Amino acid sequence: MTTTTTAPTSVVAVLRGDLTDRPERNTWSGPTARLDLEATLRSVEHLALPVTVRTSEITHGGPLEGAGSASQLRGLLLNAALRLLVNGVALDDFFYDPLRAARSTSDAYVSELISHLNADQMARLEADVRSHVSTLRHRLGRVPSAWLPRTSLRSSVALGGGSVLLRDDVDLVLGHTGAADSHVGLLDITTAPLGAWSERLLSYHALVYAMRTHVVPLRVGLLSTATGELVTRDGTPELIATGAQNVISYIQGLAVQP
Amino acid sequence: MMLYQRHCSERDINDLIATAPESDALLLDQVVRFSTRVKSIASPSARFIDAWAVEQAGKPSTPFVWRATTARRLIATNALKRVRQGAPILDAVRAEIDEHLALGVRGETRGGSLGQWLSSLPQADLGIVCAEAVNWTTALIETQHMLGDAATPADADAYFNVSGAKTTLRARRDFTIGEGADRVIVRVRSGVPGKTAGTGLRTDLFIHALAHNEFAVPRRFIGLWPDAGIALAVDGTLDNLRAGARDIVRVCETNRRHQLQEVA
């Protein structure tokens, strides 16, 4: 089921859903998708290996063109703000606190991006980030510690003996894979408005998580801090199959005709 | 030499533990011969060798600096103990950070310690340290769920000092199942296993055998890479122990060569 909402419900509450109405943990869709992908890889001819698949390839067919320093910085700072908010750090300043936090993890990269901006662009970025962080804080809601929130989780799933690598970054993961019922929620945050690509992104996140842990997430969500919109998808076998099909289509598109 | 590769799933990991064969014995004579060999490769300064150094083939590494990612394991390992006593994960991590901070602020830590570094950080940076430590603690909790109650979280890593060789060997561990020559050791790692991951596991296996008071060899050493969904394992066989010992000696030789080049 796909749900899109701008209602003032906490994003975290939507992701976790009704505690009394949880499906059983699905541990078979991930391995099945892996088998399908491995079989496809064996059948695709003239594929230039190795191949690394990232979210941008699945959502936009390749690396995002024109993603300037300002938009990269905006994403970095928003991610840093999320990490601080989830871990209970009160943000005194919606721009400088995330900037300080982002610098603490990747100082050289942040400085490099900032060096490309003039004073006007920097001022616009500051206003922009304040607005996005404000929306994020308003929509996110309180994240209970018992839900084991993890931020900025990177995954890397190898296929075909390592010749194809599926990489993924998820901004927030809730719950753990050890429970008997479906328990895990994934959330991605974007500074762009939602679009047709959102569905592909959600199924890719669910696919990579299910292949990596063998457990299908309960729900996957994408929050746009530009509009406050939240789109969520339930972690169904169909969602995993769709994710696998999107990856297969992308890889088949890479095959070079002789 | 066999290197097992499995998925990082509950079933596969427990299968790796259940099917671990009996380990070979490491004799005192073999330990003495190894120590003598290491001693013969002179070093003007103290040497510190672990699986990472072996995986990097002894290449000189950049000096250690505290970062959120280098601090997370130390904080998370202790936070896990608090979580097992019923503390919420965020409280457990914060309590650990606070303890280090208090030591740092009171000046009860040595220069370059975690406490001293933490006490120099602004609030936002501490938030990122907390976030990384929460991530790592959760990885440990998920591993504990997979391994079950039989797995004991490790109190400390294993160390072996090669006497008279200015050499300390260190092997990391996160969980132990069983005891003595019956134990299986599990280590959680970040990222993706590289081509030399098996070499690193054999080094860990060998150092764990050396560090045991009776040189008891673990039945199996398992490395988990949750970010990649991969588990790799090596058995406690004499072949694997020999390979582990050989790689440590190679690192000593490489270190020596680099030291001589620096002097020249």
PDB file of C-alpha atoms in Angstrom, chain A residues 25 34 80 83-84 86-90 92 96-98 100-105 143 145-146 148-158 165 167 175-179 184 209 211-214, chain B residues 7-12 67-69 83 87-92 94 121-136 138-139 141-142 145-146 191-192 225-230:
ATOM      1  CA  ARG A  25       8.757 -11.218   9.592  1.00  0.00           C
ATOM      2  CA  ARG A  34      18.940 -12.200  -4.902  1.00  0.00           C
ATOM      3  CA  ALA A  80      23.577  16.067   9.893  1.00  0.00           C
ATOM      4  CA  ARG A  83      21.409  12.738  13.112  1.00  0.00           C
ATOM      5  CA  LEU A  84      21.453  15.388  15.823  1.00  0.00           C
ATOM      6  CA  VAL A  86      17.327  11.695  16.381  1.00  0.00           C
ATOM      7  CA  ASN A  87      20.026  11.502  19.039  1.00  0.00           C
ATOM      8  CA  GLY A  88      18.325  14.083  21.216  1.00  0.00           C
ATOM      9  CA  VAL A  89      20.640  17.050  20.583  1.00  0.00           C
ATOM     10  CA  ALA A  90      18.749  20.327  20.908  1.00  0.00           C
ATOM     11  CA  ASP A  92      20.419  25.986  19.026  1.00  0.00           C
ATOM     12  CA  TYR A  96      25.471  26.371  12.193  1.00  0.00           C
ATOM     13  CA  ASP A  97      24.828  23.296  14.365  1.00  0.00           C
ATOM     14  CA  PRO A  98      24.327  20.987  11.342  1.00  0.00           C
ATOM     15  CA  ARG A 100      29.500  22.005  12.630  1.00  0.00           C
ATOM     16  CA  ALA A 101      28.283  18.382  12.770  1.00  0.00           C
ATOM     17  CA  ALA A 102      28.829  17.854   9.031  1.00  0.00           C
ATOM     18  CA  ARG A 103      32.339  19.274   9.314  1.00  0.00           C
ATOM     19  CA  SER A 104      33.129  16.849  12.133  1.00  0.00           C
ATOM     20  CA  THR A 105      32.554  13.890   9.799  1.00  0.00           C
ATOM     21  CA  VAL A 143      12.119   9.061  18.209  1.00  0.00           C
ATOM     22  CA  SER A 145      15.283   5.153  22.156  1.00  0.00           C
ATOM     23  CA  ALA A 146      13.553   1.751  22.405  1.00  0.00           C
ATOM     24  CA  LEU A 148      16.825   1.592  18.137  1.00  0.00           C
ATOM     25  CA  PRO A 149      17.188   4.521  15.731  1.00  0.00           C
ATOM     26  CA  ARG A 150      20.282   4.389  13.521  1.00  0.00           C
ATOM     27  CA  THR A 151      21.227   7.217  11.206  1.00  0.00           C
ATOM     28  CA  SER A 152      23.151   7.344   7.906  1.00  0.00           C
ATOM     29  CA  LEU A 153      23.331   3.617   7.345  1.00  0.00           C
ATOM     30  CA  ARG A 154      25.387   2.549   4.354  1.00  0.00           C
ATOM     31  CA  SER A 155      24.902  -0.803   2.636  1.00  0.00           C
ATOM     32  CA  SER A 156      26.790  -2.558  -0.089  1.00  0.00           C
ATOM     33  CA  VAL A 157      25.446  -5.797  -1.520  1.00  0.00           C
ATOM     34  CA  ALA A 158      27.630  -7.740  -3.946  1.00  0.00           C
ATOM     35  CA  LEU A 165      27.608  -3.867  -6.373  1.00  0.00           C
ATOM     36  CA  ARG A 167      25.104   0.566  -2.863  1.00  0.00           C
ATOM     37  CA  GLY A 175      13.707  -1.299  14.844  1.00  0.00           C
ATOM     38  CA  HIS A 176      15.826  -4.428  14.562  1.00  0.00           C
ATOM     39  CA  THR A 177      15.758  -7.589  12.511  1.00  0.00           C
ATOM     40  CA  GLY A 178      15.636 -10.002  15.463  1.00  0.00           C
ATOM     41  CA  ALA A 179      11.951  -9.609  16.314  1.00  0.00           C
ATOM     42  CA  VAL A 184      11.944  -2.344  10.759  1.00  0.00           C
ATOM     43  CA  TYR A 209      17.873  -3.944   3.048  1.00  0.00           C
ATOM     44  CA  MET A 211      19.020  -8.736   0.540  1.00  0.00           C
ATOM     45  CA  ARG A 212      21.543  -7.559   3.133  1.00  0.00           C
ATOM     46  CA  THR A 213      19.712  -8.680   6.275  1.00  0.00           C
ATOM     47  CA  HIS A 214      17.305 -11.314   4.838  1.00  0.00           C
TER      48      HIS A 214
ATOM     49  CA  HIS B   7      25.227 -14.510   4.395  1.00  0.00           C
ATOM     50  CA  CYS B   8      25.048 -12.485   7.572  1.00  0.00           C
ATOM     51  CA  SER B   9      21.740 -14.076   8.595  1.00  0.00           C
ATOM     52  CA  GLU B  10      20.668 -15.784  11.807  1.00  0.00           C
ATOM     53  CA  ARG B  11      20.483 -19.205  10.155  1.00  0.00           C
ATOM     54  CA  ASP B  12      23.842 -19.005   8.398  1.00  0.00           C
ATOM     55  CA  ARG B  67      37.037  10.666  15.181  1.00  0.00           C
ATOM     56  CA  ALA B  68      33.406   9.681  15.678  1.00  0.00           C
ATOM     57  CA  THR B  69      34.119   6.503  13.704  1.00  0.00           C
ATOM     58  CA  VAL B  83      21.732  -2.028  27.557  1.00  0.00           C
ATOM     59  CA  ALA B  87      19.145   0.861  30.006  1.00  0.00           C
ATOM     60  CA  PRO B  88      17.629   2.404  26.839  1.00  0.00           C
ATOM     61  CA  ILE B  89      20.253   2.500  24.105  1.00  0.00           C
ATOM     62  CA  LEU B  90      20.542   6.290  23.860  1.00  0.00           C
ATOM     63  CA  ASP B  91      20.856   6.626  27.647  1.00  0.00           C
ATOM     64  CA  ALA B  92      23.492   3.895  27.687  1.00  0.00           C
ATOM     65  CA  ARG B  94      25.218   9.027  26.627  1.00  0.00           C
ATOM     66  CA  LEU B 121      34.302  18.884  21.347  1.00  0.00           C
ATOM     67  CA  PRO B 122      31.355  21.249  20.925  1.00  0.00           C
ATOM     68  CA  GLN B 123      27.807  19.931  21.390  1.00  0.00           C
ATOM     69  CA  ALA B 124      27.155  19.255  17.689  1.00  0.00           C
ATOM     70  CA  ASP B 125      30.294  17.114  17.330  1.00  0.00           C
ATOM     71  CA  LEU B 126      29.348  15.179  20.461  1.00  0.00           C
ATOM     72  CA  GLY B 127      25.977  14.552  18.823  1.00  0.00           C
ATOM     73  CA  ILE B 128      27.693  12.895  15.854  1.00  0.00           C
ATOM     74  CA  VAL B 129      29.888  10.799  18.183  1.00  0.00           C
ATOM     75  CA  CYS B 130      26.692   9.733  19.948  1.00  0.00           C
ATOM     76  CA  ALA B 131      25.001   8.914  16.595  1.00  0.00           C
ATOM     77  CA  GLU B 132      27.926   6.733  15.463  1.00  0.00           C
ATOM     78  CA  ALA B 133      28.081   4.957  18.828  1.00  0.00           C
ATOM     79  CA  VAL B 134      24.323   4.299  18.746  1.00  0.00           C
ATOM     80  CA  ASN B 135      24.711   2.785  15.260  1.00  0.00           C
ATOM     81  CA  TRP B 136      27.499   0.496  16.472  1.00  0.00           C
ATOM     82  CA  THR B 138      22.650  -1.424  17.596  1.00  0.00           C
ATOM     83  CA  ALA B 139      24.821  -3.548  15.305  1.00  0.00           C
ATOM     84  CA  ILE B 141      22.491  -5.798  19.724  1.00  0.00           C
ATOM     85  CA  GLU B 142      21.412  -7.247  16.365  1.00  0.00           C
ATOM     86  CA  HIS B 145      19.967 -11.429  18.753  1.00  0.00           C
ATOM     87  CA  MET B 146      21.364 -13.563  15.931  1.00  0.00           C
ATOM     88  CA  GLY B 191      32.106  -1.704   5.483  1.00  0.00           C
ATOM     89  CA  VAL B 192      32.808  -4.414   2.949  1.00  0.00           C
ATOM     90  CA  TRP B 225      30.258  -7.436   7.937  1.00  0.00           C
ATOM     91  CA  PRO B 226      26.625  -6.373   8.531  1.00  0.00           C
ATOM     92  CA  ASP B 227      26.902  -3.418   6.093  1.00  0.00           C
ATOM     93  CA  ALA B 228      27.559  -5.915   3.316  1.00  0.00           C
ATOM     94  CA  GLY B 229      25.445  -8.771   4.710  1.00  0.00           C
ATOM     95  CA  ILE B 230      28.496 -11.063   4.629  1.00  0.00           C
TER      96      ILE B 230
END
